[in-house]
CSV table of C-alpha atoms in Angstrom, one decimal:
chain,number,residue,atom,x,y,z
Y,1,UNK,CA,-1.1,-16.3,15.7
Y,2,UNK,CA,-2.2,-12.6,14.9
Y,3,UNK,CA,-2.9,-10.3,17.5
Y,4,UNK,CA,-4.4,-7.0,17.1
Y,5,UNK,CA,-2.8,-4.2,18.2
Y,6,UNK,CA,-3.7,-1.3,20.3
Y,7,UNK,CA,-5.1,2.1,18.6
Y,8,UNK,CA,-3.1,4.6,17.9
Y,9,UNK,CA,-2.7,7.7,19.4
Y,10,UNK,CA,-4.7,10.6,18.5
Y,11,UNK,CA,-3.4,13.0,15.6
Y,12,UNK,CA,-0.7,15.4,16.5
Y,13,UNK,CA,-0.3,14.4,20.0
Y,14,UNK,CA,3.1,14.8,22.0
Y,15,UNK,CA,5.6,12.4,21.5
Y,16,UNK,CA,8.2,11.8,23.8
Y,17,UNK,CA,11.8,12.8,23.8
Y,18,UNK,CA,12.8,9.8,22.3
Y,19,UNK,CA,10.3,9.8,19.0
Y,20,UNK,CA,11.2,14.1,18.7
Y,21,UNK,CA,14.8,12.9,17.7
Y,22,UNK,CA,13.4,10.2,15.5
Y,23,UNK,CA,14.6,10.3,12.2
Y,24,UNK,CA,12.4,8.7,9.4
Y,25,UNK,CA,13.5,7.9,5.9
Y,26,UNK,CA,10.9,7.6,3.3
Y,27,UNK,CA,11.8,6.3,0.1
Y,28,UNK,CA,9.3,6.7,-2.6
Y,29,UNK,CA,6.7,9.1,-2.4
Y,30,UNK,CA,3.8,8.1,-4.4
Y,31,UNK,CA,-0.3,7.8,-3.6
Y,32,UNK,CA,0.9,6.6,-0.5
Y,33,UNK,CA,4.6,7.3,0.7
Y,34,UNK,CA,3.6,10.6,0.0
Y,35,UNK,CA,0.4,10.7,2.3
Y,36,UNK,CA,3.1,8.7,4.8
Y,37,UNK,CA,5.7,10.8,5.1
Y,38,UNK,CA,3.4,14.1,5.8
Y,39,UNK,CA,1.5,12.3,8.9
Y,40,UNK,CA,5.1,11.1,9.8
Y,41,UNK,CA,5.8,15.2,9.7
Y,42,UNK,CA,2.8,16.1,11.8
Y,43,UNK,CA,3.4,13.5,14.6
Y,44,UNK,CA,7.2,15.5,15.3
Y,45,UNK,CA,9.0,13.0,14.0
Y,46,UNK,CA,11.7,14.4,11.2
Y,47,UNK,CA,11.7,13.3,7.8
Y,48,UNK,CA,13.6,12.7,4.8
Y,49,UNK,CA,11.7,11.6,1.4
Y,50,UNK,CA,13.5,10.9,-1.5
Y,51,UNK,CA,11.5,10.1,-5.0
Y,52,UNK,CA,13.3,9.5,-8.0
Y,53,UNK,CA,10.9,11.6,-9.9
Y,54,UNK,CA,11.7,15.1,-7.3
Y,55,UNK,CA,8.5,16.6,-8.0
Y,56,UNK,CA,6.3,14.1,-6.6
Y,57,UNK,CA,8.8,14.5,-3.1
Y,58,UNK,CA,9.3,18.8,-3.2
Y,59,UNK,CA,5.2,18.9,-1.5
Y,60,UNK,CA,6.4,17.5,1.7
Y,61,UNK,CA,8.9,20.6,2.1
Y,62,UNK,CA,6.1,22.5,3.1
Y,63,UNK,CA,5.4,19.7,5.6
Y,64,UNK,CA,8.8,20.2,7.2
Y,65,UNK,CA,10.3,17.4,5.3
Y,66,UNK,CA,14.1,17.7,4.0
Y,67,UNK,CA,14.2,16.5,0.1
Y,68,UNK,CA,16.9,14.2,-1.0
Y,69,UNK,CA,18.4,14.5,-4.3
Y,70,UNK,CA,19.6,10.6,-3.6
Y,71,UNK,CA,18.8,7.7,-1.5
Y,72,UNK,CA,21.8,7.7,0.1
Y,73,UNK,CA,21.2,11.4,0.8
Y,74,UNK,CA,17.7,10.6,2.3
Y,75,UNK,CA,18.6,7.6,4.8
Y,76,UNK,CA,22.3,9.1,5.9
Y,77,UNK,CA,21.1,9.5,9.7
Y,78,UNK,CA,17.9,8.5,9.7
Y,79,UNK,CA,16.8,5.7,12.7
Y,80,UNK,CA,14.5,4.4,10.7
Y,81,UNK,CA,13.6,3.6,6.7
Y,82,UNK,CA,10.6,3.3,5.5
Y,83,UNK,CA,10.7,2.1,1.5
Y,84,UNK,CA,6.8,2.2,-0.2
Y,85,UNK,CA,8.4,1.9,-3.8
Y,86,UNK,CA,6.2,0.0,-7.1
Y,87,UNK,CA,7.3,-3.5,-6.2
Y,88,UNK,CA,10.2,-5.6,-4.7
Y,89,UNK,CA,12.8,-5.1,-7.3
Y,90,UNK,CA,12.4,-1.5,-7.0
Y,91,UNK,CA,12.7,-1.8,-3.3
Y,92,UNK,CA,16.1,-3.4,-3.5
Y,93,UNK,CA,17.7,-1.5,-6.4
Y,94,UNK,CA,16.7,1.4,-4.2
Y,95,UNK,CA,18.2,0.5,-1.4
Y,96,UNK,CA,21.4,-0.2,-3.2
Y,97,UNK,CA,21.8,3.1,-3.8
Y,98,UNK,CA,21.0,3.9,-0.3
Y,99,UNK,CA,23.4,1.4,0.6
Y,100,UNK,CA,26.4,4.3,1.2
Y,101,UNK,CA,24.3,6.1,3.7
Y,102,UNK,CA,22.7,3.0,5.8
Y,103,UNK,CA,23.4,3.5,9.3
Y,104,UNK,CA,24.5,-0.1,10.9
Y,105,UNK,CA,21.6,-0.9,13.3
Y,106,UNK,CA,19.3,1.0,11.6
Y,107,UNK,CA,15.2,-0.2,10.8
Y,108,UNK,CA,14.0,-0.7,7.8
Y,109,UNK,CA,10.4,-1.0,7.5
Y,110,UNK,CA,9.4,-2.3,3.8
Y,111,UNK,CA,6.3,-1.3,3.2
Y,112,UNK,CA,6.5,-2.1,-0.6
Y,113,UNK,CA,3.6,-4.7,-1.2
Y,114,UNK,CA,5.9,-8.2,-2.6
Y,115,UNK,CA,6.1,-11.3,-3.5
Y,116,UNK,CA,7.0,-14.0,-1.6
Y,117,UNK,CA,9.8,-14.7,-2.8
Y,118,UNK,CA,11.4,-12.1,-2.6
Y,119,UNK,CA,10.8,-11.3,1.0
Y,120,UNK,CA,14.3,-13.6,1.7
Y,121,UNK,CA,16.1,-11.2,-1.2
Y,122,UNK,CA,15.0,-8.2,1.1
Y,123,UNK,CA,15.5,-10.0,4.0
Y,124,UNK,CA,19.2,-11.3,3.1
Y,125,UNK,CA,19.9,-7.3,2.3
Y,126,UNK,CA,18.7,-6.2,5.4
Y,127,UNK,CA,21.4,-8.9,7.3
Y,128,UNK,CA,23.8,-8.1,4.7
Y,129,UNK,CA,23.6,-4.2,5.5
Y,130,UNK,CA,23.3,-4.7,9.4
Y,131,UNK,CA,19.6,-3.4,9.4
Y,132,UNK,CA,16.9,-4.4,11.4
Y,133,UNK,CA,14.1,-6.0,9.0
Y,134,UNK,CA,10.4,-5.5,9.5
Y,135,UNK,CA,7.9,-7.2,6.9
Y,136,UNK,CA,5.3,-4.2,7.4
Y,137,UNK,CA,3.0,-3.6,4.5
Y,138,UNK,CA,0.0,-1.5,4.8
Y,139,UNK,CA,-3.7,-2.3,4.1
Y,140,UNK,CA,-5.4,1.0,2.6
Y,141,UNK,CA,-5.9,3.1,-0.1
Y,142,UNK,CA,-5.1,7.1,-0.5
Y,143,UNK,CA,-7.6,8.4,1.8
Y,144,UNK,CA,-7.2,6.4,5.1
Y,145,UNK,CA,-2.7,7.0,4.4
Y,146,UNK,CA,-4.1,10.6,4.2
Y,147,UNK,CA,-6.1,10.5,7.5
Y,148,UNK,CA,-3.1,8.2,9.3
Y,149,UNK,CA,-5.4,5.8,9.8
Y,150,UNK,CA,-4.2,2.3,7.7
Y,151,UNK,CA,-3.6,-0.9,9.0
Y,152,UNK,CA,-0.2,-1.6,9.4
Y,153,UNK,CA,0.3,-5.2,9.2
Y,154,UNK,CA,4.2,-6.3,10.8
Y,155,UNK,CA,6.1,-8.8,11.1
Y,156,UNK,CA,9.4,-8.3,12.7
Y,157,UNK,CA,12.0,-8.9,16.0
Y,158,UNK,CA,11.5,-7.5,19.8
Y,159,UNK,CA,14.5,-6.2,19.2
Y,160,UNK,CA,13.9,-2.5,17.5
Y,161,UNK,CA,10.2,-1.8,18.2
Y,162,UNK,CA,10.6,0.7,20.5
Y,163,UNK,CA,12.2,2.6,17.5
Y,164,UNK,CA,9.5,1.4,15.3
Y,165,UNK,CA,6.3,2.0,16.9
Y,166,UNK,CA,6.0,5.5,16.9
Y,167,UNK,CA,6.7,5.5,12.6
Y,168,UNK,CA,3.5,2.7,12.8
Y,169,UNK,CA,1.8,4.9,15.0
Y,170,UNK,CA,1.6,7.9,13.2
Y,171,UNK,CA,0.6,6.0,9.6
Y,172,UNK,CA,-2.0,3.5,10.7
Y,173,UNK,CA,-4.8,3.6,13.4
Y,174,UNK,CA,-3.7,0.0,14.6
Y,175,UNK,CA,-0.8,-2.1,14.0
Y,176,UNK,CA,-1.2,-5.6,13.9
Y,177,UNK,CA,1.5,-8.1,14.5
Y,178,UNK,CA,2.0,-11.4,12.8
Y,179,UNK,CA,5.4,-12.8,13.9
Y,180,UNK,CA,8.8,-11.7,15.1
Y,181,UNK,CA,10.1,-12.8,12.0
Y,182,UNK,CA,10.3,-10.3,8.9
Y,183,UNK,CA,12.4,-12.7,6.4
Y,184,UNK,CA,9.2,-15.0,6.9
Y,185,UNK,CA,7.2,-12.8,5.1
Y,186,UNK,CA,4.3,-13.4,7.3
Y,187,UNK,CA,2.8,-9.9,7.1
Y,188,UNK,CA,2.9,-10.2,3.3
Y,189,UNK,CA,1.5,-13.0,3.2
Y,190,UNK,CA,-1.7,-11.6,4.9
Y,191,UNK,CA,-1.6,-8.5,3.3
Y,192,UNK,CA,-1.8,-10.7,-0.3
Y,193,UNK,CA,-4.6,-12.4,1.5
Y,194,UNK,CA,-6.4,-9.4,2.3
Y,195,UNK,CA,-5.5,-7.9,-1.1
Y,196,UNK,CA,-7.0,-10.6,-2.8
Y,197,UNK,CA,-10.9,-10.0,-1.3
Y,198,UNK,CA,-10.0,-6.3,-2.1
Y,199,UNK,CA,-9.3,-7.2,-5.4
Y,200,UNK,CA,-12.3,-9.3,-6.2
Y,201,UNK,CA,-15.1,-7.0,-4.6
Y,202,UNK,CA,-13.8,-4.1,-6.8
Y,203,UNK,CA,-13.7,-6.3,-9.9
Y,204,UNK,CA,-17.0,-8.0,-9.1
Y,205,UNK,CA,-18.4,-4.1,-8.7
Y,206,UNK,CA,-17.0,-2.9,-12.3
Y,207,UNK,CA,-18.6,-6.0,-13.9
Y,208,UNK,CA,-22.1,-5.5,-12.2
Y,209,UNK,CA,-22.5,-2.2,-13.4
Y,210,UNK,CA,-21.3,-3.3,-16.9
Y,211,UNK,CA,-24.1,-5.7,-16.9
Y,212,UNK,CA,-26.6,-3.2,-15.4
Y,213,UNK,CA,-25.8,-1.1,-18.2
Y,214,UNK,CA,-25.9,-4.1,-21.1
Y,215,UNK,CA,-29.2,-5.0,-19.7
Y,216,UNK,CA,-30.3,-1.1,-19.2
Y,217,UNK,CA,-31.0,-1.6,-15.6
Y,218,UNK,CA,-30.6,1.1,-13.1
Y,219,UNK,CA,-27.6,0.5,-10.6
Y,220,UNK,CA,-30.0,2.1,-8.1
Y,221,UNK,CA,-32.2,-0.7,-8.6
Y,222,UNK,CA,-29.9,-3.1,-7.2
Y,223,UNK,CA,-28.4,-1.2,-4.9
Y,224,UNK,CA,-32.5,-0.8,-3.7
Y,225,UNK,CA,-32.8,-4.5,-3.8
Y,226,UNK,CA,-29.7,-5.4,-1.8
Y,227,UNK,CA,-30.0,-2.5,0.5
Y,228,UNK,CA,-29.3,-3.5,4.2
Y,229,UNK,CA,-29.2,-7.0,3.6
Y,230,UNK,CA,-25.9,-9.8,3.6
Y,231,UNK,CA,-25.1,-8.9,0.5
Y,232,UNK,CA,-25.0,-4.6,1.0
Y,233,UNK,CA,-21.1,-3.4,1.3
Y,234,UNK,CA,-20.0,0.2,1.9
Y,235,UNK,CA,-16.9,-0.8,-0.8
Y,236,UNK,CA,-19.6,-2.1,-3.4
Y,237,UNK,CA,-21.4,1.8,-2.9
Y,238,UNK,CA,-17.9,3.8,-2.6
Y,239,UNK,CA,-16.5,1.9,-5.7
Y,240,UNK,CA,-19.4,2.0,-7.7
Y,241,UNK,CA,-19.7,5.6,-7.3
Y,242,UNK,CA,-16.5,6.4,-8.3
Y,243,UNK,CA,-17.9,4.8,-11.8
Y,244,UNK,CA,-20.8,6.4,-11.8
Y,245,UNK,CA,-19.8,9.9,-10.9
Y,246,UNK,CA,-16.8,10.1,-12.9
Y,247,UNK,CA,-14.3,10.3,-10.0
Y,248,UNK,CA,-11.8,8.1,-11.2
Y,249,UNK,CA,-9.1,10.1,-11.0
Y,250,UNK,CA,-6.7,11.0,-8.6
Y,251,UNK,CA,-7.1,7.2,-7.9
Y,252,UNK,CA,-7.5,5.8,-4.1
Y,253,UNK,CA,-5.0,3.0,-5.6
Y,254,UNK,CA,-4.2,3.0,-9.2
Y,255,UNK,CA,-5.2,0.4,-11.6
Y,256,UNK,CA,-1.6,-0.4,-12.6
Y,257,UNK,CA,-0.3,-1.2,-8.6
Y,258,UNK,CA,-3.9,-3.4,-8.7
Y,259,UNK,CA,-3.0,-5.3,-11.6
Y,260,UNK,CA,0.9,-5.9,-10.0
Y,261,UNK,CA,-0.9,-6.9,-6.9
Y,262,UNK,CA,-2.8,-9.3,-8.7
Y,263,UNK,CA,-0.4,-11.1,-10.0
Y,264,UNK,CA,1.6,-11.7,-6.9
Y,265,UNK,CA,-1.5,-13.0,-5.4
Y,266,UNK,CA,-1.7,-15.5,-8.6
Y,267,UNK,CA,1.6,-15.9,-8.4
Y,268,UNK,CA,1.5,-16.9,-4.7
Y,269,UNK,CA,-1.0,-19.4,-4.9
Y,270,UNK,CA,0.7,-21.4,-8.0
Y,271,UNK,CA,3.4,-21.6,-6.1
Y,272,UNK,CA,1.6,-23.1,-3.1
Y,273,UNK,CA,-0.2,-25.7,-5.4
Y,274,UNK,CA,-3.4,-23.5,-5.2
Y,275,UNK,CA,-5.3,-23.0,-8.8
Y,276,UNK,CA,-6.8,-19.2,-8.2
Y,277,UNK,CA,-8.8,-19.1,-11.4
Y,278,UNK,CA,-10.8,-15.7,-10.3
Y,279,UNK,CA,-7.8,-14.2,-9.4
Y,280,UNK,CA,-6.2,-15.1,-12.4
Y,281,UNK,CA,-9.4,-13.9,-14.3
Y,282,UNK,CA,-9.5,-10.5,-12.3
Y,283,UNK,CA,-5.6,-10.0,-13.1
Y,284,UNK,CA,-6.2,-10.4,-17.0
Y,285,UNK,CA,-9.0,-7.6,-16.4
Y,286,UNK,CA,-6.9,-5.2,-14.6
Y,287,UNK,CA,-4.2,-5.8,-17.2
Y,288,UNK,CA,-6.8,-5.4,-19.6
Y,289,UNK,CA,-7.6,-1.3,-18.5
Y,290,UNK,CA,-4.2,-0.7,-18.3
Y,291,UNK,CA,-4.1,-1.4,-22.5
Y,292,UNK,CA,-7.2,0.8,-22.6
Y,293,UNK,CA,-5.6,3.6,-21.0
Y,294,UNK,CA,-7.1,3.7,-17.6
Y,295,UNK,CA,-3.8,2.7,-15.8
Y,296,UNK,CA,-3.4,5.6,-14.4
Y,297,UNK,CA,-7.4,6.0,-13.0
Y,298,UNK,CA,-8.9,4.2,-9.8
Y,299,UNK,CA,-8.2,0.1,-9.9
Y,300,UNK,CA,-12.5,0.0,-10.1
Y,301,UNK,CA,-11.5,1.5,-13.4
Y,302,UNK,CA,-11.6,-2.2,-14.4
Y,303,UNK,CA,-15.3,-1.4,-15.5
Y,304,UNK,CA,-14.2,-0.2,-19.1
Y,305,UNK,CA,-12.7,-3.6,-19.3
Y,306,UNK,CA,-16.0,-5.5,-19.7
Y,307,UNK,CA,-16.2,-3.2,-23.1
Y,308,UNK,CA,-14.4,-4.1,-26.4
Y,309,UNK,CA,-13.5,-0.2,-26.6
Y,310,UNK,CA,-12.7,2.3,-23.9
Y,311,UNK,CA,-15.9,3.5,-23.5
Y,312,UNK,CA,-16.9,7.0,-22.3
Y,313,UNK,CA,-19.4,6.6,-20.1
């Protein structure tokens, strides 16, 4: 059963003696772990952030955050790790080399969106290393891990969220909890869930505007005709501006992690006996930007797929 947590606390407020001697490794400092680790900075706590390309880490210096050369460097002390690396695999070769710096007893928060099968591979390396696992992926994109307001969706024991709760409290605006198991991947499998609808309305708003343009109508038009009705959505506007306007880039969530994403969630259901032919059809799309070019760009980026050539529009 999920329950929804409480809110959190308001930005920058005072933490208690406890959380000001926190220690928080973060490992991978991309879109997100980046935006992470700084709020982590601002709510007292102390951070290390290790990225194996440096210069995407050396920003959060100014934050207060020390820079590891290595992961074992970045998580030697630290009470709690937080990994928000590309996918699972990177997630566990990384914490292989953090492996000589693990504290026994330590968290380990993977936020890294995975597969389900390999939550038990991160699972068994978190028993293996004496760590205390928490399933705890994150639903949002670069601005709300920029305002510390994401959903953090966890999964994980009684046993080590006191130690926990402050690191969810000064990412997300609410932490909700889906079981007090992390090796059963429960909070994955929700966040695929949720990732999946995300997935679909950005992919459904590239391909309206594609056929708006084929069929020379004015996107304003339909966004007129739906407007405060069932079928309006603040994402359908947001994304569809982004198109529109030319603010593809920096991207809220790239379309490369999208297309990943997408496969996991394909992925997922084959493996539950559940045919997911959108999905499937949406992942093939996202791939197909990627080839284009636009990997790099905003996942609603999708739009040039709908076009034989990357178009400049």
């Amino acid at each position: 059963m999920y329950r929804r947590g409480t809110p959190a606390h308001p930005r920058h407020r005072k933490l208690t003696q406890m959380t000001d001697q926190l220690t928080v490794s973060v490992l991978g400092t991309g879109i997100m772990g980046a935006a992470m680790a700084r709020n982590l900075a601002k709510s007292g706590l102390s951070v290390r952030a290790w990225n194996r390309t440096r210069a995407k880490a050396e920003p959060l210096a100014a934050d207060g955050a020390y820079i590891a050369d290595t992961p074992a460097d970045a998580v030697r002390g630290a009470d709690v790790v937080l990994t928000m690396l590309y996918d699972s695999p990177a997630a566990l070769d990384v914490m292989d080399e953090a492996a000589p710096g693990l504290r026994p007893g330590a968290v380990w928060m993977q936020s890294t969106t995975a597969g389900l099968e390999s939550i038990a591979d991160l699972a068994a390396f978190a028993q293996g290393h004496d760590l205390v696992f928490y399933d705890a992926p994150v639903l949002g994109t670069r601005q709300p891990a920029e305002a510390g307001q994401l959903t953090v969706l966890a999964a994980g024991p009684e046993r080590g969220r006191e130690t926990v709760t402050p690191v969810f409290d000064a990412v997300g605006a609410r932490t909700v909890w889906t079981g007090e198991d992390g090796a059963a991947g429960t909070a994955t499998r929700l966040k695929l869930v949720a990732n999946s609808w995300v997935i679909a309305a950005t992919n459904a708003t590239g391909e309206v505007l594609a056929l708006a343009k084929a069929l020379e109508v004015d996107p304003q038009g339909f966004f007129d005709l739906i407007a405060g009705g069932p079928l309006d959505m603040g994402y359908l506007r947001a994304k569809a501006g982004l198109v529109l306007e030319d603010r593809l880039t920096p991207p809220q969530f790239a379309v490369t992690t999208a297309a990943k994403d997408a496969r996991l969630i394909v992925e997922a259901g084959e493996r539950r006996g559940v045919r997911l032919d959108g999905a499937a059809a949406g992942a093939e799309r996202l791939e197909r930007a990627v080839v284009q070019g636009h990997g790099g760009e905003d996942m609603v980026a999708a739009y040039f797929a709908s076009f034989d050539e990357k178009s400049e529009d």
